[in-house]
Amino acid sequence: MRKLALSDEILLQIDKPARYIGEEKNSIMKNAAEVAVRFVMCFPDLYEIGMSHLGIQILYGMFNSYEDTWCERVYSPGSDLDDILRKRNIPLFALESQDPVKDFDFLGITLQYEMCYTNILQILDLSHIPFHADKRTWDDPIVIGGGPCAYNPEPIAEFFDLFYIGEGETSYRQLLDVYKTDRANQVTREEFLRHASTVPGIYVPSLYRTEYKEDGTIASFTPLFQDVPKTVRKEVVGNLSESFYPTKPVLPFIKATQDRLVLEIMRGCIRGCRFCQAGQLYRPIRERNIEVLKQYARELIKNTGHEEICLSSLSSSDYSHLEELLLFLIDECDANKINISLPSLRIDQFSLDVMNKVQDVKKTSLTFAPEAGSQRLRNVINKGLTEEDILGGSKMAFEGGWNKVKLYFMLGLPTETEEDIKGIGKLCNEIAKVYFDTVPKEKRNGQKIQITASTSFFIPKPFTAFQWASMNTQEEFREKAFQTRCGIIEQLNQRSIKYNWHDTDVSVLEGIFARGDRKIANVIEKAYEKGCMFDAWNETFHYDKWLESFDECGLSIDFYTTRERNDDEIFPWDFIDIGVTKAFLLREWKNALAGKVTANCRAQCQGCGAASYGVGFYCPGGDQK
Amino acid sequence: MKLRVRFSKFGPVKFIGHLDIMRFVQKAVKAAGIPVKYTEGYSPHQILSFAHPLGVGVESESEYFDLEVTTLDGCEHFKVNLNRQMCEGMSILGVYLLPDDTKNAMASVKFASYRVELHHKDASDLLSDAVERFIASESVLSYKETKTGVQERDLKEAVKEISYVKESNNGEKNAVIFTADASSGGNLKPATLMEALYRPFDITFNPWDYQIIRTEVYKEDRDGKPVPLSFGLEEL
């Protein structure tokens, strides 16, 4: 029987001990003595959050399919266990072997959202690994980051030996081989990092130097050595139908936040919304073959006994065989007594039919994401959804018996005016009107129309057309949320409309990290020392400590948030090549300011640059068509 | 058709709570390809029920759940197939046919037996004293705070048998062994008995001062005698 890292005494005192014992179905045990590389994959948040993430399941399965590698997992311990580990000096351990993280060859940390940055320090701290990469020796694992936030790795660059830029399926094998060879040849850690910098997609922060101008912006960003590449090109899977897919995912004992099987149907998005980072990062669009997906679905169901399955992609309605896939799943799931959790689909007759079949009588709500209240502003952000789409879709749904509508908006978008904000209330009111006009009183069965409008605050992200844009201040955000509320209250049908908005503190910090540079690392370290951790969780977020930390480091928050960037500014992330060019993004930024709409990839190629990968579904010269 | 399944739970999985074990077993049954029957309606679920919940940290040599299957075809290798879906520390020990008129597992439970291995030095030294004193007492009262006030219970009535084992060469640890009421109305928690046994010696416990192992779950036979839940059933 496996020996646990924690005693019964500890496990019986902490919340959800099942988070820390491993042993989940489909988790992989190997003999540590028989593998050459030990990799521990970390999601720097609680187990239930981390276990909901598909990316780790992919890499975990892929690494463990290599005979010479054993990949394990570790998550952020809850604060109760965190206290105990510190007090008793127990090193953080991996779930499978229960061995200390420090003893591994690699510690891989996935960076899914900016607000997990202090948790990275928690993981390093509890593992007894130095925070700064330049203080590490061969006694420490190689710390490697990946995931969406690795596309601007600079704020956390000092804490990492390596970053993997792009999709993990392609380059890891080569990296592990370089590592094996170098360790066998007993090279220094620095030499290994140098070799790693030539592996496609690998960025080694310690091999670059940033020079700043007097105004704090970047003057130059250059490699220290000739053989270190000037730019790091994003890795992309060429053929999704042939890449590794985890059809035997690890099944947590305790309920994960997203407790369902995941079928990833495609990567990339044709839509080109100008605020959306994922829409640019994951270009070009690639689809998984439908027959392959059917096979995966069957295997997933068989290998897990799970009771729920969902589709994953940025815009499932755009999958070219969606209808066939959903009809197949409905049959398959019906036969196996499995629920399908539908992705948010564009509302049309087909999607309503599907929702009807899947959800039966308990009708859930319809979801629209207009993102902006007026057509003018929707053109600015290039959100193709029109008022006719929303009202037409709502009418169809009301006729089908739905009576709940959820709407998502953003406040603080570039060029936004009071008129645009008022448009949110007006649009909600129009939807209510459609309901009252469509459904006669006797057919309402005592039910009411419920419209929920939610707003979030717009945060400019790297590799979007809005990377040059100014972010609103907290005061502006609050004022806009107030205006939104007023705009709703003055509507005739205001009793049918509910308004939700979130607080602004976290948005400010997310804005800083998203477009931050290397100078931010000090602030993160300082805030961590002051006790900041789990910043993504409201109850553990301490904005005052962050403000203090910025003060003590002498950094201005406005420099990172509200400052509008010049067209020719060198951004901290400019050395990364995601295929989509800066020239294209700048053109889109100008189009946005002019209120000009750009057609989607399927309608017409806009020459964004992602076609250079040669594999895009809709790209000229793409080989998947 | 109804089946009763007997299983054991040891080691790290003892930290998995009852509800999570239920979800685990449901997935395992499904993945094993067992033709389990589902309820009718819009959110069908497996007709599967556990005999008695096991607390977090408690191990067991003998647990039970009942389930209904639509057919016995495909159940030939039930035990082997389901064992393949288990994790380390959980084993399917037996599968039994249940007559259709059998009460569900939970309603049939009358008693459960336990072995409580002591890790607590003082309690260990006083083991024989504590148990013999309990046996010799006319009544041993325990008090439980409830919403309506303090509830008093005589543990002598709840405990059917009690004895102890001293540390032996074959690896047995100092332990209290007892059989007690486990019916839905009168279930006695092992911790309650342990507190009562050592109250005269002024010893109180933390949950990690001993390891509780459930050794069997019982129903009553026609004469009111405790027999294991699988007693008299035909093995599949």
Tab-separated table of C-alpha atoms in Angstrom, chain A residues 392-575:
chain	number	residue	atom	x	y	z
A	392	GLY	CA	-35.180	37.115	-33.382
A	393	GLY	CA	-33.490	34.377	-31.351
A	394	SER	CA	-35.392	35.408	-28.230
A	395	LYS	CA	-38.723	35.362	-30.072
A	396	MET	CA	-38.041	31.875	-31.349
A	397	ALA	CA	-37.097	30.734	-27.865
A	398	PHE	CA	-40.125	32.332	-26.205
A	399	GLU	CA	-42.342	30.536	-28.710
A	400	GLY	CA	-40.604	27.337	-27.688
A	401	GLY	CA	-41.417	27.921	-24.027
A	402	TRP	CA	-38.259	29.546	-22.677
A	403	ASN	CA	-38.615	32.514	-20.421
A	404	LYS	CA	-35.165	33.149	-19.012
A	405	VAL	CA	-32.529	35.141	-20.854
A	406	LYS	CA	-28.996	35.878	-19.716
A	407	LEU	CA	-26.979	38.655	-21.324
A	408	TYR	CA	-23.298	39.391	-20.931
A	409	PHE	CA	-21.788	42.829	-21.455
A	410	MET	CA	-18.470	44.545	-20.948
A	411	LEU	CA	-17.995	48.025	-19.560
A	412	GLY	CA	-15.012	50.205	-20.317
A	413	LEU	CA	-14.537	49.226	-23.957
A	414	PRO	CA	-12.565	51.682	-26.113
A	415	THR	CA	-14.643	54.651	-27.423
A	416	GLU	CA	-17.539	53.814	-25.087
A	417	THR	CA	-20.039	56.646	-24.448
A	418	GLU	CA	-23.005	57.113	-22.125
A	419	GLU	CA	-25.249	56.316	-25.063
A	420	ASP	CA	-23.631	52.859	-25.446
A	421	ILE	CA	-24.122	52.142	-21.761
A	422	LYS	CA	-27.765	53.203	-21.889
A	423	GLY	CA	-28.113	50.742	-24.773
A	424	ILE	CA	-27.742	47.861	-22.301
A	425	GLY	CA	-30.963	48.759	-20.508
A	426	LYS	CA	-32.715	49.426	-23.799
A	427	LEU	CA	-31.748	46.084	-25.276
A	428	CYS	CA	-32.980	44.247	-22.173
A	429	ASN	CA	-36.233	46.169	-22.388
A	430	GLU	CA	-36.683	45.248	-26.048
A	431	ILE	CA	-36.261	41.569	-25.193
A	432	ALA	CA	-38.920	41.839	-22.507
A	433	LYS	CA	-41.181	43.546	-25.045
A	434	VAL	CA	-40.681	40.691	-27.494
A	435	TYR	CA	-41.757	38.287	-24.751
A	436	PHE	CA	-44.954	40.177	-23.944
A	437	ASP	CA	-45.768	40.497	-27.659
A	438	THR	CA	-44.979	36.854	-28.438
A	439	VAL	CA	-46.464	34.998	-25.498
A	440	PRO	CA	-50.113	35.866	-24.781
A	441	LYS	CA	-51.098	36.099	-21.116
A	442	GLU	CA	-53.019	32.814	-21.077
A	443	LYS	CA	-49.952	30.941	-22.257
A	444	ARG	CA	-47.594	32.281	-19.608
A	445	ASN	CA	-48.788	29.778	-16.984
A	446	GLY	CA	-48.164	32.277	-14.243
A	447	GLN	CA	-44.508	32.476	-15.290
A	448	LYS	CA	-42.667	35.709	-15.764
A	449	ILE	CA	-39.930	36.699	-18.134
A	450	GLN	CA	-36.578	36.910	-16.363
A	451	ILE	CA	-33.751	38.823	-17.951
A	452	THR	CA	-30.370	38.888	-16.267
A	453	ALA	CA	-27.779	41.363	-17.481
A	454	SER	CA	-24.233	40.896	-16.210
A	455	THR	CA	-21.347	43.229	-16.824
A	456	SER	CA	-17.660	42.656	-16.454
A	457	PHE	CA	-14.941	45.226	-16.846
A	458	PHE	CA	-12.916	45.272	-20.019
A	459	ILE	CA	-9.231	44.479	-19.582
A	460	PRO	CA	-6.928	45.020	-22.569
A	461	LYS	CA	-4.886	41.886	-23.257
A	462	PRO	CA	-1.688	41.235	-25.212
A	463	PHE	CA	-2.052	39.981	-28.780
A	464	THR	CA	-5.407	41.668	-29.292
A	465	ALA	CA	-6.332	44.726	-31.336
A	466	PHE	CA	-6.912	46.436	-27.989
A	467	GLN	CA	-3.395	45.871	-26.660
A	468	TRP	CA	-2.789	49.606	-27.328
A	469	ALA	CA	-5.948	50.687	-25.511
A	470	SER	CA	-6.325	52.534	-22.243
A	471	MET	CA	-8.041	50.651	-19.448
A	472	ASN	CA	-10.584	52.527	-17.357
A	473	THR	CA	-9.872	53.562	-13.790
A	474	GLN	CA	-11.780	52.050	-10.909
A	475	GLU	CA	-13.787	55.242	-10.528
A	476	GLU	CA	-14.784	55.152	-14.190
A	477	PHE	CA	-15.764	51.490	-13.889
A	478	ARG	CA	-17.925	52.155	-10.843
A	479	GLU	CA	-19.553	55.147	-12.496
A	480	LYS	CA	-20.315	53.034	-15.561
A	481	ALA	CA	-21.807	50.243	-13.506
A	482	PHE	CA	-23.991	52.871	-11.834
A	483	GLN	CA	-25.022	54.281	-15.225
A	484	THR	CA	-25.880	50.785	-16.395
A	485	ARG	CA	-28.106	50.288	-13.379
A	486	CYS	CA	-29.811	53.641	-13.913
A	487	GLY	CA	-30.268	52.805	-17.574
A	488	ILE	CA	-32.046	49.615	-16.612
A	489	ILE	CA	-34.209	51.150	-13.915
A	490	GLU	CA	-35.635	53.765	-16.277
A	491	GLN	CA	-36.953	51.083	-18.628
A	492	LEU	CA	-40.650	50.256	-18.806
A	493	ASN	CA	-40.018	46.547	-18.139
A	494	GLN	CA	-37.373	47.111	-15.478
A	495	ARG	CA	-39.126	44.692	-13.103
A	496	SER	CA	-38.214	41.835	-15.453
A	497	ILE	CA	-34.535	42.785	-15.551
A	498	LYS	CA	-31.916	41.843	-12.998
A	499	TYR	CA	-28.469	43.416	-13.064
A	500	ASN	CA	-25.222	41.860	-11.783
A	501	TRP	CA	-21.779	43.341	-11.673
A	502	HIS	CA	-18.528	42.426	-9.998
A	503	ASP	CA	-16.128	44.524	-8.026
A	504	THR	CA	-13.292	46.343	-9.715
A	505	ASP	CA	-10.226	45.689	-7.538
A	506	VAL	CA	-9.325	42.382	-9.100
A	507	SER	CA	-9.824	43.842	-12.588
A	508	VAL	CA	-7.178	46.488	-11.952
A	509	LEU	CA	-4.641	43.902	-10.888
A	510	GLU	CA	-5.500	41.607	-13.774
A	511	GLY	CA	-4.988	44.581	-16.096
A	512	ILE	CA	-1.535	45.219	-14.655
A	513	PHE	CA	-0.384	41.617	-14.911
A	514	ALA	CA	-1.840	41.130	-18.382
A	515	ARG	CA	0.315	43.849	-19.948
A	516	GLY	CA	3.023	43.968	-17.297
A	517	ASP	CA	6.776	43.832	-17.773
A	518	ARG	CA	9.632	42.317	-15.803
A	519	LYS	CA	9.467	45.074	-13.194
A	520	ILE	CA	6.221	43.614	-11.867
A	521	ALA	CA	7.924	40.530	-10.412
A	522	ASN	CA	9.104	42.501	-7.369
A	523	VAL	CA	5.564	43.583	-6.617
A	524	ILE	CA	4.289	40.028	-6.811
A	525	GLU	CA	7.005	38.848	-4.464
A	526	LYS	CA	6.334	41.677	-2.041
A	527	ALA	CA	2.596	41.050	-2.021
A	528	TYR	CA	3.223	37.368	-1.405
A	529	GLU	CA	5.439	38.218	1.549
A	530	LYS	CA	2.600	40.320	2.912
A	531	GLY	CA	0.400	37.234	2.778
A	532	CYS	CA	-1.332	37.573	-0.604
A	533	MET	CA	-2.400	34.202	-1.999
A	534	PHE	CA	-5.464	32.858	-3.793
A	535	ASP	CA	-6.095	36.330	-5.212
A	536	ALA	CA	-8.682	34.852	-7.563
A	537	TRP	CA	-10.862	34.134	-4.520
A	538	ASN	CA	-12.808	37.108	-3.150
A	539	GLU	CA	-12.400	36.169	0.495
A	540	THR	CA	-8.607	35.963	0.246
A	541	PHE	CA	-8.034	38.982	-1.989
A	542	HIS	CA	-6.388	41.920	-0.202
A	543	TYR	CA	-6.268	44.926	-2.517
A	544	ASP	CA	-4.693	47.154	0.145
A	545	LYS	CA	-1.649	44.876	0.388
A	546	TRP	CA	-1.210	45.068	-3.359
A	547	LEU	CA	-1.394	48.861	-3.312
A	548	GLU	CA	1.249	48.927	-0.566
A	549	SER	CA	3.470	46.626	-2.605
A	550	PHE	CA	3.257	48.853	-5.681
A	551	ASP	CA	4.080	51.831	-3.518
A	552	GLU	CA	7.084	50.165	-1.942
A	553	CYS	CA	8.420	49.110	-5.353
A	554	GLY	CA	7.934	52.623	-6.659
A	555	LEU	CA	5.812	51.519	-9.593
A	556	SER	CA	2.841	53.379	-11.009
A	557	ILE	CA	-0.334	51.392	-11.592
A	558	ASP	CA	-1.548	53.837	-14.257
A	559	PHE	CA	1.513	53.169	-16.375
A	560	TYR	CA	0.225	49.637	-16.877
A	561	THR	CA	-3.530	50.234	-16.945
A	562	THR	CA	-4.873	53.602	-18.095
A	563	ARG	CA	-1.945	54.633	-20.303
A	564	GLU	CA	-2.790	54.482	-23.996
A	565	ARG	CA	0.141	53.042	-25.946
A	566	ASN	CA	1.737	54.588	-29.019
A	567	ASP	CA	1.483	52.660	-32.252
A	568	ASP	CA	5.198	51.917	-32.264
A	569	GLU	CA	5.678	51.006	-28.610
A	570	ILE	CA	7.692	47.836	-27.992
A	571	PHE	CA	5.549	45.587	-25.844
A	572	PRO	CA	7.034	43.135	-23.325
A	573	TRP	CA	5.508	40.270	-25.319
A	574	ASP	CA	6.646	41.395	-28.760
A	575	PHE	CA	9.391	38.753	-28.904
